[in-house]
Amino acid sequence: MKVALFVTCLVDQFYAEAGVAAVRLLRSLGCTVAFPPAQTCCGQPAYNAGYWSEARQMAEHTLGVFEDADYVVLPSGSCTTMLRAFYPELYRDNPKMFARVSSLSSRSYELAEFIVRVLGITRLGQGLAGQRIAYHHGCHALRELGIKDEPIALLRGAGAEIVDWPAATECCGFGGLFSVKLPEVSLGMADRKLSTLPEIDVLTSADGGCLLHLSGRIQKRGLPLPVKPLAAVLWEATQNRKEDPHAA
């Protein structure tokens, strides 16, 4: 199966290991992975700020880069939401462009979602056996795309214990421009969320913005909480793959 990796800005600038892990993981699952070098920002910052004309410019560029891809896979729930939910919104009054972006939207998937829903795989290996993991559900992935069970299934399938975290689905406070416009509230939301964490080995999420926000508060408060992007954790899950007879 041929996929094009849309690595996203935050992975490119802050979580390169997630991009590398996503390529290794997809290849290990039998996919041929292309990385179109002309890819740029998806345009979500402009969309969130109300600069829809500029967001459309980014959308049209992204459409040109990925229009011929069989599947577009992103290690980010937030940017996947931009392609799948917000691109069609940008062109609701332009039927021709709406049809083009809707076609791209239908072929765009967040990484864990792609592995479970398209490839039909829930067992990657046993590389996470014995680890206590907390999963943060980013708002875009959870509330816009309905992605909740897929990352949990992959983590549990690799032997991880997903801890009972009462605030797992609460917003972390990052929220696009929210953390810039209302920083005091944003920090309070992150601190409240972190205060509910049980003892864990690692905190992970599919969204780099959320991880950056939570990591900043973890470092500021001197908390001993390792944070890793989901793609890196899922690649780690494959490391004992030969020992798992149920792995794909």
PDB file of C-alpha atoms in Angstrom:
ATOM      1  CA  MET A   1       0.000   0.000   0.000  1.00  0.00           C
ATOM      2  CA  LYS A   2       1.354   3.430  -0.983  1.00  0.00           C
ATOM      3  CA  VAL A   3       1.149   6.266   1.516  1.00  0.00           C
ATOM      4  CA  ALA A   4       2.475   9.824   1.546  1.00  0.00           C
ATOM      5  CA  LEU A   5       3.708  11.094   4.888  1.00  0.00           C
ATOM      6  CA  PHE A   6       2.608  14.619   5.835  1.00  0.00           C
ATOM      7  CA  VAL A   7       5.041  15.180   8.650  1.00  0.00           C
ATOM      8  CA  THR A   8       3.534  18.489   9.943  1.00  0.00           C
ATOM      9  CA  CYS A   9       5.319  21.569  11.299  1.00  0.00           C
ATOM     10  CA  LEU A  10       5.563  20.569  14.961  1.00  0.00           C
ATOM     11  CA  VAL A  11       6.967  17.136  14.173  1.00  0.00           C
ATOM     12  CA  ASP A  12       9.449  18.706  11.761  1.00  0.00           C
ATOM     13  CA  GLN A  13      10.592  21.346  14.262  1.00  0.00           C
ATOM     14  CA  PHE A  14      10.179  19.703  17.680  1.00  0.00           C
ATOM     15  CA  TYR A  15       9.499  15.963  17.375  1.00  0.00           C
ATOM     16  CA  ALA A  16      11.613  14.710  14.475  1.00  0.00           C
ATOM     17  CA  GLU A  17      11.774  11.310  16.155  1.00  0.00           C
ATOM     18  CA  ALA A  18       8.019  10.987  15.542  1.00  0.00           C
ATOM     19  CA  GLY A  19       8.478  11.517  11.815  1.00  0.00           C
ATOM     20  CA  VAL A  20      11.297   8.955  11.640  1.00  0.00           C
ATOM     21  CA  ALA A  21       9.284   6.505  13.725  1.00  0.00           C
ATOM     22  CA  ALA A  22       6.195   6.942  11.542  1.00  0.00           C
ATOM     23  CA  VAL A  23       8.186   6.072   8.398  1.00  0.00           C
ATOM     24  CA  ARG A  24       9.826   3.047  10.037  1.00  0.00           C
ATOM     25  CA  LEU A  25       6.516   1.859  11.461  1.00  0.00           C
ATOM     26  CA  LEU A  26       4.586   2.172   8.200  1.00  0.00           C
ATOM     27  CA  ARG A  27       7.353   0.428   6.250  1.00  0.00           C
ATOM     28  CA  SER A  28       7.456  -2.371   8.820  1.00  0.00           C
ATOM     29  CA  LEU A  29       3.719  -2.862   8.216  1.00  0.00           C
ATOM     30  CA  GLY A  30       4.217  -3.293   4.481  1.00  0.00           C
ATOM     31  CA  CYS A  31       3.569   0.252   3.256  1.00  0.00           C
ATOM     32  CA  THR A  32       5.589   2.087   0.654  1.00  0.00           C
ATOM     33  CA  VAL A  33       6.165   5.542   2.145  1.00  0.00           C
ATOM     34  CA  ALA A  34       6.764   8.670   0.092  1.00  0.00           C
ATOM     35  CA  PHE A  35       7.792  12.018   1.534  1.00  0.00           C
ATOM     36  CA  PRO A  36       6.821  14.834  -0.851  1.00  0.00           C
ATOM     37  CA  PRO A  37       9.525  17.460  -0.204  1.00  0.00           C
ATOM     38  CA  ALA A  38       7.312  20.398  -1.252  1.00  0.00           C
ATOM     39  CA  GLN A  39       4.994  19.960   1.750  1.00  0.00           C
ATOM     40  CA  THR A  40       4.595  22.946   4.079  1.00  0.00           C
ATOM     41  CA  CYS A  41       2.270  24.000   6.902  1.00  0.00           C
ATOM     42  CA  CYS A  42      -1.318  22.797   6.398  1.00  0.00           C
ATOM     43  CA  GLY A  43      -2.605  26.310   7.148  1.00  0.00           C
ATOM     44  CA  GLN A  44      -4.274  25.631  10.483  1.00  0.00           C
ATOM     45  CA  PRO A  45      -2.708  28.614  12.355  1.00  0.00           C
ATOM     46  CA  ALA A  46      -4.160  30.973   9.745  1.00  0.00           C
ATOM     47  CA  TYR A  47      -7.513  29.158   9.857  1.00  0.00           C
ATOM     48  CA  ASN A  48      -7.655  29.364  13.656  1.00  0.00           C
ATOM     49  CA  ALA A  49      -6.805  33.077  13.563  1.00  0.00           C
ATOM     50  CA  GLY A  50      -9.568  33.841  11.076  1.00  0.00           C
ATOM     51  CA  TYR A  51      -7.232  34.481   8.123  1.00  0.00           C
ATOM     52  CA  TRP A  52      -9.172  32.194   5.814  1.00  0.00           C
ATOM     53  CA  SER A  53      -7.788  33.705   2.607  1.00  0.00           C
ATOM     54  CA  GLU A  54      -4.253  32.812   3.726  1.00  0.00           C
ATOM     55  CA  ALA A  55      -5.476  29.414   4.950  1.00  0.00           C
ATOM     56  CA  ARG A  56      -6.903  28.744   1.482  1.00  0.00           C
ATOM     57  CA  GLN A  57      -3.504  29.498  -0.071  1.00  0.00           C
ATOM     58  CA  MET A  58      -1.922  26.866   2.178  1.00  0.00           C
ATOM     59  CA  ALA A  59      -4.754  24.432   1.471  1.00  0.00           C
ATOM     60  CA  GLU A  60      -4.345  24.807  -2.287  1.00  0.00           C
ATOM     61  CA  HIS A  61      -0.604  24.253  -1.990  1.00  0.00           C
ATOM     62  CA  THR A  62      -1.134  21.136   0.146  1.00  0.00           C
ATOM     63  CA  LEU A  63      -3.760  19.889  -2.297  1.00  0.00           C
ATOM     64  CA  GLY A  64      -1.256  20.184  -5.133  1.00  0.00           C
ATOM     65  CA  VAL A  65       1.411  18.321  -3.163  1.00  0.00           C
ATOM     66  CA  PHE A  66      -0.782  15.414  -2.039  1.00  0.00           C
ATOM     67  CA  GLU A  67      -3.574  15.247  -4.626  1.00  0.00           C
ATOM     68  CA  ASP A  68      -2.188  12.118  -6.335  1.00  0.00           C
ATOM     69  CA  ALA A  69      -1.456  10.203  -3.105  1.00  0.00           C
ATOM     70  CA  ASP A  70      -3.412   7.002  -2.429  1.00  0.00           C
ATOM     71  CA  TYR A  71      -3.368   7.817   1.290  1.00  0.00           C
ATOM     72  CA  VAL A  72      -2.002  10.755   3.289  1.00  0.00           C
ATOM     73  CA  VAL A  73      -0.866   9.789   6.799  1.00  0.00           C
ATOM     74  CA  LEU A  74      -0.079  12.343   9.500  1.00  0.00           C
ATOM     75  CA  PRO A  75       1.439  11.772  12.976  1.00  0.00           C
ATOM     76  CA  SER A  76      -0.932  14.476  14.224  1.00  0.00           C
ATOM     77  CA  GLY A  77      -4.628  14.462  15.034  1.00  0.00           C
ATOM     78  CA  SER A  78      -4.796  18.234  14.787  1.00  0.00           C
ATOM     79  CA  CYS A  79      -3.389  18.589  11.270  1.00  0.00           C
ATOM     80  CA  THR A  80      -5.411  15.589  10.116  1.00  0.00           C
ATOM     81  CA  THR A  81      -8.472  17.495  11.304  1.00  0.00           C
ATOM     82  CA  MET A  82      -7.397  20.497   9.233  1.00  0.00           C
ATOM     83  CA  LEU A  83      -7.320  18.368   6.071  1.00  0.00           C
ATOM     84  CA  ARG A  84     -10.407  16.324   6.800  1.00  0.00           C
ATOM     85  CA  ALA A  85     -12.783  18.715   8.536  1.00  0.00           C
ATOM     86  CA  PHE A  86     -11.628  22.293   7.957  1.00  0.00           C
ATOM     87  CA  TYR A  87     -10.481  22.211   4.308  1.00  0.00           C
ATOM     88  CA  PRO A  88     -14.045  21.436   3.137  1.00  0.00           C
ATOM     89  CA  GLU A  89     -15.283  24.250   5.402  1.00  0.00           C
ATOM     90  CA  LEU A  90     -12.919  26.679   3.643  1.00  0.00           C
ATOM     91  CA  TYR A  91     -14.536  25.872   0.281  1.00  0.00           C
ATOM     92  CA  ARG A  92     -18.180  25.368   1.181  1.00  0.00           C
ATOM     93  CA  ASP A  93     -19.120  28.099  -1.359  1.00  0.00           C
ATOM     94  CA  ASN A  94     -16.833  26.789  -4.115  1.00  0.00           C
ATOM     95  CA  PRO A  95     -18.191  23.455  -5.446  1.00  0.00           C
ATOM     96  CA  LYS A  96     -15.174  22.677  -7.641  1.00  0.00           C
ATOM     97  CA  MET A  97     -12.628  23.193  -4.878  1.00  0.00           C
ATOM     98  CA  PHE A  98     -14.934  21.568  -2.325  1.00  0.00           C
ATOM     99  CA  ALA A  99     -14.938  18.390  -4.421  1.00  0.00           C
ATOM    100  CA  ARG A 100     -11.128  18.413  -4.708  1.00  0.00           C
ATOM    101  CA  VAL A 101     -10.445  18.946  -0.994  1.00  0.00           C
ATOM    102  CA  SER A 102     -13.169  16.473  -0.045  1.00  0.00           C
ATOM    103  CA  SER A 103     -11.396  13.830  -2.101  1.00  0.00           C
ATOM    104  CA  LEU A 104      -8.127  14.605  -0.291  1.00  0.00           C
ATOM    105  CA  SER A 105      -9.948  14.610   3.050  1.00  0.00           C
ATOM    106  CA  SER A 106     -11.348  11.136   2.429  1.00  0.00           C
ATOM    107  CA  ARG A 107      -7.807   9.795   1.950  1.00  0.00           C
ATOM    108  CA  SER A 108      -6.199  11.511   4.963  1.00  0.00           C
ATOM    109  CA  TYR A 109      -5.663   9.673   8.251  1.00  0.00           C
ATOM    110  CA  GLU A 110      -3.973  10.168  11.605  1.00  0.00           C
ATOM    111  CA  LEU A 111      -1.265   7.510  12.051  1.00  0.00           C
ATOM    112  CA  ALA A 112      -2.906   5.239  14.668  1.00  0.00           C
ATOM    113  CA  GLU A 113      -6.255   5.609  12.919  1.00  0.00           C
ATOM    114  CA  PHE A 114      -4.671   4.522   9.617  1.00  0.00           C
ATOM    115  CA  ILE A 115      -3.022   1.466  11.172  1.00  0.00           C
ATOM    116  CA  VAL A 116      -6.231   0.266  12.822  1.00  0.00           C
ATOM    117  CA  ARG A 117      -8.957   1.334  10.381  1.00  0.00           C
ATOM    118  CA  VAL A 118      -7.190   0.983   7.028  1.00  0.00           C
ATOM    119  CA  LEU A 119      -4.517  -1.654   7.637  1.00  0.00           C
ATOM    120  CA  GLY A 120      -6.684  -3.566  10.122  1.00  0.00           C
ATOM    121  CA  ILE A 121      -3.825  -4.045  12.583  1.00  0.00           C
ATOM    122  CA  THR A 122      -4.105  -3.794  16.373  1.00  0.00           C
ATOM    123  CA  ARG A 123      -1.052  -5.833  17.374  1.00  0.00           C
ATOM    124  CA  LEU A 124       2.359  -4.372  16.636  1.00  0.00           C
ATOM    125  CA  GLY A 125       4.493  -6.441  19.000  1.00  0.00           C
ATOM    126  CA  GLN A 126       5.174  -6.661  22.720  1.00  0.00           C
ATOM    127  CA  GLY A 127       7.663  -3.826  23.011  1.00  0.00           C
ATOM    128  CA  LEU A 128       5.616  -1.957  25.629  1.00  0.00           C
ATOM    129  CA  ALA A 129       5.077  -4.900  27.974  1.00  0.00           C
ATOM    130  CA  GLY A 130       4.936  -3.792  31.578  1.00  0.00           C
ATOM    131  CA  GLN A 131       4.874  -0.051  30.868  1.00  0.00           C
ATOM    132  CA  ARG A 132       2.310   2.175  32.559  1.00  0.00           C
ATOM    133  CA  ILE A 133       1.231   4.694  29.926  1.00  0.00           C
ATOM    134  CA  ALA A 134      -1.045   7.713  30.142  1.00  0.00           C
ATOM    135  CA  TYR A 135      -2.674   8.712  26.855  1.00  0.00           C
ATOM    136  CA  HIS A 136      -3.768  12.317  26.315  1.00  0.00           C
ATOM    137  CA  HIS A 137      -6.649  12.572  23.844  1.00  0.00           C
ATOM    138  CA  GLY A 138      -6.134  15.769  21.842  1.00  0.00           C
ATOM    139  CA  CYS A 139      -9.344  17.711  21.247  1.00  0.00           C
ATOM    140  CA  HIS A 140      -9.194  17.680  17.445  1.00  0.00           C
ATOM    141  CA  ALA A 141      -8.561  13.935  17.166  1.00  0.00           C
ATOM    142  CA  LEU A 142     -11.156  13.079  19.786  1.00  0.00           C
ATOM    143  CA  ARG A 143     -13.923  15.593  19.175  1.00  0.00           C
ATOM    144  CA  GLU A 144     -13.597  16.355  15.444  1.00  0.00           C
ATOM    145  CA  LEU A 145     -12.461  12.960  14.105  1.00  0.00           C
ATOM    146  CA  GLY A 146     -13.819  10.577  16.743  1.00  0.00           C
ATOM    147  CA  ILE A 147     -10.426   8.922  17.252  1.00  0.00           C
ATOM    148  CA  LYS A 148     -10.412   7.415  20.741  1.00  0.00           C
ATOM    149  CA  ASP A 149     -10.110   3.641  20.693  1.00  0.00           C
ATOM    150  CA  GLU A 150      -7.447   3.264  17.974  1.00  0.00           C
ATOM    151  CA  PRO A 151      -4.360   4.512  19.847  1.00  0.00           C
ATOM    152  CA  ILE A 152      -5.465   2.730  23.009  1.00  0.00           C
ATOM    153  CA  ALA A 153      -5.910  -0.555  21.127  1.00  0.00           C
ATOM    154  CA  LEU A 154      -2.389  -0.333  19.672  1.00  0.00           C
ATOM    155  CA  LEU A 155      -0.792   0.537  23.016  1.00  0.00           C
ATOM    156  CA  ARG A 156      -2.640  -2.195  24.901  1.00  0.00           C
ATOM    157  CA  GLY A 157      -1.952  -4.658  22.097  1.00  0.00           C
ATOM    158  CA  ALA A 158       1.765  -4.068  22.671  1.00  0.00           C
ATOM    159  CA  GLY A 159       1.489  -4.984  26.324  1.00  0.00           C
ATOM    160  CA  ALA A 160       1.144  -1.525  27.871  1.00  0.00           C
ATOM    161  CA  GLU A 161      -1.115  -0.799  30.820  1.00  0.00           C
ATOM    162  CA  ILE A 162      -3.173   2.284  30.007  1.00  0.00           C
ATOM    163  CA  VAL A 163      -3.615   3.941  33.372  1.00  0.00           C
ATOM    164  CA  ASP A 164      -6.995   5.129  34.582  1.00  0.00           C
ATOM    165  CA  TRP A 165      -6.590   8.895  34.122  1.00  0.00           C
ATOM    166  CA  PRO A 166      -9.754  10.879  34.937  1.00  0.00           C
ATOM    167  CA  ALA A 167      -8.587  13.860  32.862  1.00  0.00           C
ATOM    168  CA  ALA A 168      -7.417  11.871  29.825  1.00  0.00           C
ATOM    169  CA  THR A 169     -10.026  13.460  27.539  1.00  0.00           C
ATOM    170  CA  GLU A 170      -9.875  16.990  29.007  1.00  0.00           C
ATOM    171  CA  CYS A 171      -8.389  19.796  26.938  1.00  0.00           C
ATOM    172  CA  CYS A 172      -4.778  20.506  27.942  1.00  0.00           C
ATOM    173  CA  GLY A 173      -5.235  24.233  27.376  1.00  0.00           C
ATOM    174  CA  PHE A 174      -3.106  24.555  24.238  1.00  0.00           C
ATOM    175  CA  GLY A 175      -6.012  24.949  21.842  1.00  0.00           C
ATOM    176  CA  GLY A 176      -4.543  26.605  18.759  1.00  0.00           C
ATOM    177  CA  LEU A 177      -4.416  30.332  19.601  1.00  0.00           C
ATOM    178  CA  PHE A 178      -6.060  29.855  22.997  1.00  0.00           C
ATOM    179  CA  SER A 179      -2.710  29.515  24.774  1.00  0.00           C
ATOM    180  CA  VAL A 180      -1.592  32.815  23.214  1.00  0.00           C
ATOM    181  CA  LYS A 181      -4.749  34.810  23.822  1.00  0.00           C
ATOM    182  CA  LEU A 182      -5.502  33.481  27.325  1.00  0.00           C
ATOM    183  CA  PRO A 183      -2.157  32.212  28.679  1.00  0.00           C
ATOM    184  CA  GLU A 184      -3.143  32.272  32.364  1.00  0.00           C
ATOM    185  CA  VAL A 185      -6.200  30.102  31.740  1.00  0.00           C
ATOM    186  CA  SER A 186      -4.206  27.867  29.390  1.00  0.00           C
ATOM    187  CA  LEU A 187      -1.503  27.232  32.007  1.00  0.00           C
ATOM    188  CA  GLY A 188      -4.114  26.585  34.685  1.00  0.00           C
ATOM    189  CA  MET A 189      -5.782  23.967  32.506  1.00  0.00           C
ATOM    190  CA  ALA A 190      -2.471  22.182  31.884  1.00  0.00           C
ATOM    191  CA  ASP A 191      -1.555  22.232  35.576  1.00  0.00           C
ATOM    192  CA  ARG A 192      -4.953  20.895  36.584  1.00  0.00           C
ATOM    193  CA  LYS A 193      -4.720  18.097  34.050  1.00  0.00           C
ATOM    194  CA  LEU A 194      -1.207  17.127  35.142  1.00  0.00           C
ATOM    195  CA  SER A 195      -2.243  17.163  38.810  1.00  0.00           C
ATOM    196  CA  THR A 196      -4.622  14.261  38.122  1.00  0.00           C
ATOM    197  CA  LEU A 197      -1.979  11.964  36.611  1.00  0.00           C
ATOM    198  CA  PRO A 198      -1.344   8.700  38.442  1.00  0.00           C
ATOM    199  CA  GLU A 199       2.150   7.193  38.587  1.00  0.00           C
ATOM    200  CA  ILE A 200       3.270   6.381  35.025  1.00  0.00           C
ATOM    201  CA  ASP A 201       6.273   5.437  32.911  1.00  0.00           C
ATOM    202  CA  VAL A 202       5.399   7.691  29.982  1.00  0.00           C
ATOM    203  CA  LEU A 203       2.842  10.271  28.851  1.00  0.00           C
ATOM    204  CA  THR A 204       1.996  10.200  25.155  1.00  0.00           C
ATOM    205  CA  SER A 205      -0.371  11.731  22.605  1.00  0.00           C
ATOM    206  CA  ALA A 206      -0.863  12.007  18.848  1.00  0.00           C
ATOM    207  CA  ASP A 207      -0.710  15.801  19.015  1.00  0.00           C
ATOM    208  CA  GLY A 208       2.588  17.657  19.173  1.00  0.00           C
ATOM    209  CA  GLY A 209       1.004  20.933  20.268  1.00  0.00           C
ATOM    210  CA  CYS A 210      -0.532  19.293  23.324  1.00  0.00           C
ATOM    211  CA  LEU A 211       2.743  17.548  24.167  1.00  0.00           C
ATOM    212  CA  LEU A 212       4.692  20.795  23.836  1.00  0.00           C
ATOM    213  CA  HIS A 213       2.257  22.549  26.141  1.00  0.00           C
ATOM    214  CA  LEU A 214       2.228  19.791  28.756  1.00  0.00           C
ATOM    215  CA  SER A 215       6.009  19.301  28.513  1.00  0.00           C
ATOM    216  CA  GLY A 216       6.543  22.984  29.187  1.00  0.00           C
ATOM    217  CA  ARG A 217       4.524  22.803  32.391  1.00  0.00           C
ATOM    218  CA  ILE A 218       6.221  19.541  33.393  1.00  0.00           C
ATOM    219  CA  GLN A 219       9.654  21.135  33.026  1.00  0.00           C
ATOM    220  CA  LYS A 220       8.588  24.354  34.764  1.00  0.00           C
ATOM    221  CA  ARG A 221       7.245  22.417  37.739  1.00  0.00           C
ATOM    222  CA  GLY A 222      10.162  19.954  37.816  1.00  0.00           C
ATOM    223  CA  LEU A 223       7.932  16.904  37.475  1.00  0.00           C
ATOM    224  CA  PRO A 224       9.648  13.557  36.678  1.00  0.00           C
ATOM    225  CA  LEU A 225       7.307  12.679  33.785  1.00  0.00           C
ATOM    226  CA  PRO A 226       8.757  11.320  30.532  1.00  0.00           C
ATOM    227  CA  VAL A 227       6.835  12.544  27.468  1.00  0.00           C
ATOM    228  CA  LYS A 228       6.999  10.876  24.039  1.00  0.00           C
ATOM    229  CA  PRO A 229       5.005  11.364  20.819  1.00  0.00           C
ATOM    230  CA  LEU A 230       2.674   8.481  19.968  1.00  0.00           C
ATOM    231  CA  ALA A 231       4.527   7.546  16.761  1.00  0.00           C
ATOM    232  CA  ALA A 232       7.755   6.991  18.715  1.00  0.00           C
ATOM    233  CA  VAL A 233       5.945   4.868  21.307  1.00  0.00           C
ATOM    234  CA  LEU A 234       4.267   2.774  18.607  1.00  0.00           C
ATOM    235  CA  TRP A 235       7.608   2.156  16.911  1.00  0.00           C
ATOM    236  CA  GLU A 236       8.969   1.037  20.293  1.00  0.00           C
ATOM    237  CA  ALA A 237       5.973  -1.324  20.455  1.00  0.00           C
ATOM    238  CA  THR A 238       7.263  -3.249  17.436  1.00  0.00           C
ATOM    239  CA  GLN A 239      10.660  -4.005  18.906  1.00  0.00           C
ATOM    240  CA  ASN A 240       9.692  -7.430  20.327  1.00  0.00           C
ATOM    241  CA  ARG A 241       7.487  -8.186  17.376  1.00  0.00           C
ATOM    242  CA  LYS A 242       8.983 -11.598  16.567  1.00  0.00           C
ATOM    243  CA  GLU A 243       8.026 -12.794  20.036  1.00  0.00           C
ATOM    244  CA  ASP A 244       4.358 -11.930  19.488  1.00  0.00           C
ATOM    245  CA  PRO A 245       2.610 -14.574  17.349  1.00  0.00           C
ATOM    246  CA  HIS A 246      -0.414 -12.291  16.962  1.00  0.00           C
ATOM    247  CA  ALA A 247       1.507  -9.314  15.524  1.00  0.00           C
ATOM    248  CA  ALA A 248       0.798  -8.383  11.923  1.00  0.00           C
TER     249      ALA A 248
END
